[in-house]
């Protein structure tokens, strides 16, 4: 996103409204997500998300339009990840 290196624009697709709604619902429950906003850009609805540095799931498991590479053993789960998942689980159980 121009002028904001901490944000990315995810262009609209067929599932965009469902994805945006899901992110907003999680935020309303107190579960942090990457969701920053929904904006119309050049007549198309887009989700604005906060940039997260790391390895994307598509880099680990492959993309559908390309042959899947053999997944590499990449250390992606940290104690913070485990703590966050446990907190999210508790919120969803309420």
CSV table of C-alpha atoms in Angstrom, one decimal:
chain,number,residue,atom,x,y,z
A,1,UNK,CA,0.0,0.0,0.0
A,2,UNK,CA,1.5,3.3,-1.1
A,3,UNK,CA,3.2,5.1,1.8
A,4,UNK,CA,2.5,2.4,4.3
A,5,UNK,CA,5.0,-0.4,4.3
A,6,UNK,CA,3.2,-2.0,7.3
A,7,UNK,CA,0.0,-2.6,5.3
A,8,UNK,CA,-0.9,-4.7,2.3
A,9,UNK,CA,-3.9,-4.7,0.0
A,10,UNK,CA,-5.5,-8.0,-0.7
A,11,UNK,CA,-7.4,-7.7,-3.9
A,12,UNK,CA,-11.0,-8.9,-4.0
A,13,UNK,CA,-11.9,-12.3,-5.2
A,14,UNK,CA,-14.9,-14.6,-5.0
A,15,UNK,CA,-14.4,-15.4,-1.3
A,16,UNK,CA,-13.4,-11.9,-0.2
A,17,UNK,CA,-16.7,-10.9,1.5
A,18,UNK,CA,-16.7,-14.1,3.6
A,19,UNK,CA,-13.0,-13.7,4.5
A,20,UNK,CA,-13.6,-10.0,5.5
A,21,UNK,CA,-16.6,-10.9,7.6
A,22,UNK,CA,-14.7,-13.7,9.3
A,23,UNK,CA,-11.8,-11.4,10.2
A,24,UNK,CA,-14.2,-8.8,11.6
A,25,UNK,CA,-16.1,-11.4,13.7
A,26,UNK,CA,-12.8,-12.6,15.2
A,27,UNK,CA,-11.8,-9.0,16.0
A,28,UNK,CA,-15.1,-8.4,17.7
A,29,UNK,CA,-14.5,-11.4,19.9
A,30,UNK,CA,-11.2,-10.0,21.0
A,31,UNK,CA,-9.0,-12.2,18.7
A,32,UNK,CA,-6.4,-10.2,16.9
A,33,UNK,CA,-6.1,-10.7,13.2
A,34,UNK,CA,-4.3,-9.0,10.4
A,35,UNK,CA,-7.5,-7.1,9.4
A,36,UNK,CA,-7.0,-3.4,9.1
A,37,UNK,CA,-9.9,-2.2,6.9
A,38,UNK,CA,-12.0,-2.9,3.8
A,39,UNK,CA,-11.6,-0.3,1.0
A,40,UNK,CA,-12.9,0.2,-2.5
A,41,UNK,CA,-10.0,0.8,-4.8
A,42,UNK,CA,-10.6,1.4,-8.6
A,43,UNK,CA,-14.2,0.1,-8.2
A,44,UNK,CA,-13.1,-3.2,-6.5
A,45,UNK,CA,-13.5,-4.1,-2.8
A,46,UNK,CA,-10.2,-5.0,-1.2
A,47,UNK,CA,-9.1,-6.0,2.3
A,48,UNK,CA,-6.3,-4.0,3.9
A,49,UNK,CA,-4.2,-6.2,6.1
A,50,UNK,CA,-1.2,-5.6,8.4
A,51,UNK,CA,2.0,-7.1,7.1
A,52,UNK,CA,3.4,-10.0,9.0
A,53,UNK,CA,7.0,-11.0,8.4
A,54,UNK,CA,7.6,-14.7,8.2
A,55,UNK,CA,6.9,-17.7,6.0
A,56,UNK,CA,3.5,-18.0,4.3
A,57,UNK,CA,1.6,-21.2,4.3
A,58,UNK,CA,1.7,-21.2,0.5
A,59,UNK,CA,5.5,-21.2,0.6
A,60,UNK,CA,5.4,-24.2,2.9
A,61,UNK,CA,2.8,-26.4,1.3
A,62,UNK,CA,2.9,-25.1,-2.3
A,63,UNK,CA,0.5,-23.2,-4.6
A,64,UNK,CA,-2.3,-24.8,-6.5
A,65,UNK,CA,-1.2,-23.3,-9.8
A,66,UNK,CA,2.3,-24.7,-9.5
A,67,UNK,CA,3.7,-28.2,-8.8
A,68,UNK,CA,4.1,-28.5,-5.0
A,69,UNK,CA,7.6,-28.6,-3.9
A,70,UNK,CA,8.5,-31.1,-1.3
A,71,UNK,CA,7.8,-29.2,2.0
A,72,UNK,CA,10.9,-28.3,3.9
A,73,UNK,CA,11.1,-28.7,7.7
A,74,UNK,CA,10.8,-25.1,8.7
A,75,UNK,CA,10.5,-24.1,12.3
A,76,UNK,CA,7.4,-21.9,12.2
A,77,UNK,CA,5.7,-22.7,15.5
A,78,UNK,CA,7.0,-20.7,18.5
A,79,UNK,CA,5.9,-20.5,22.1
A,80,UNK,CA,4.1,-17.3,21.2
A,81,UNK,CA,2.2,-19.2,18.5
A,82,UNK,CA,1.2,-21.9,21.0
A,83,UNK,CA,0.1,-19.3,23.6
A,84,UNK,CA,-1.9,-17.3,21.0
A,85,UNK,CA,-3.7,-20.5,19.8
A,86,UNK,CA,-4.5,-21.5,23.4
A,87,UNK,CA,-5.9,-18.0,24.1
A,88,UNK,CA,-8.0,-18.1,20.9
A,89,UNK,CA,-9.3,-21.5,21.8
A,90,UNK,CA,-10.4,-20.2,25.3
A,91,UNK,CA,-12.2,-17.3,23.6
A,92,UNK,CA,-14.0,-19.5,21.2
A,93,UNK,CA,-15.1,-21.8,24.0
A,94,UNK,CA,-17.0,-19.0,25.7
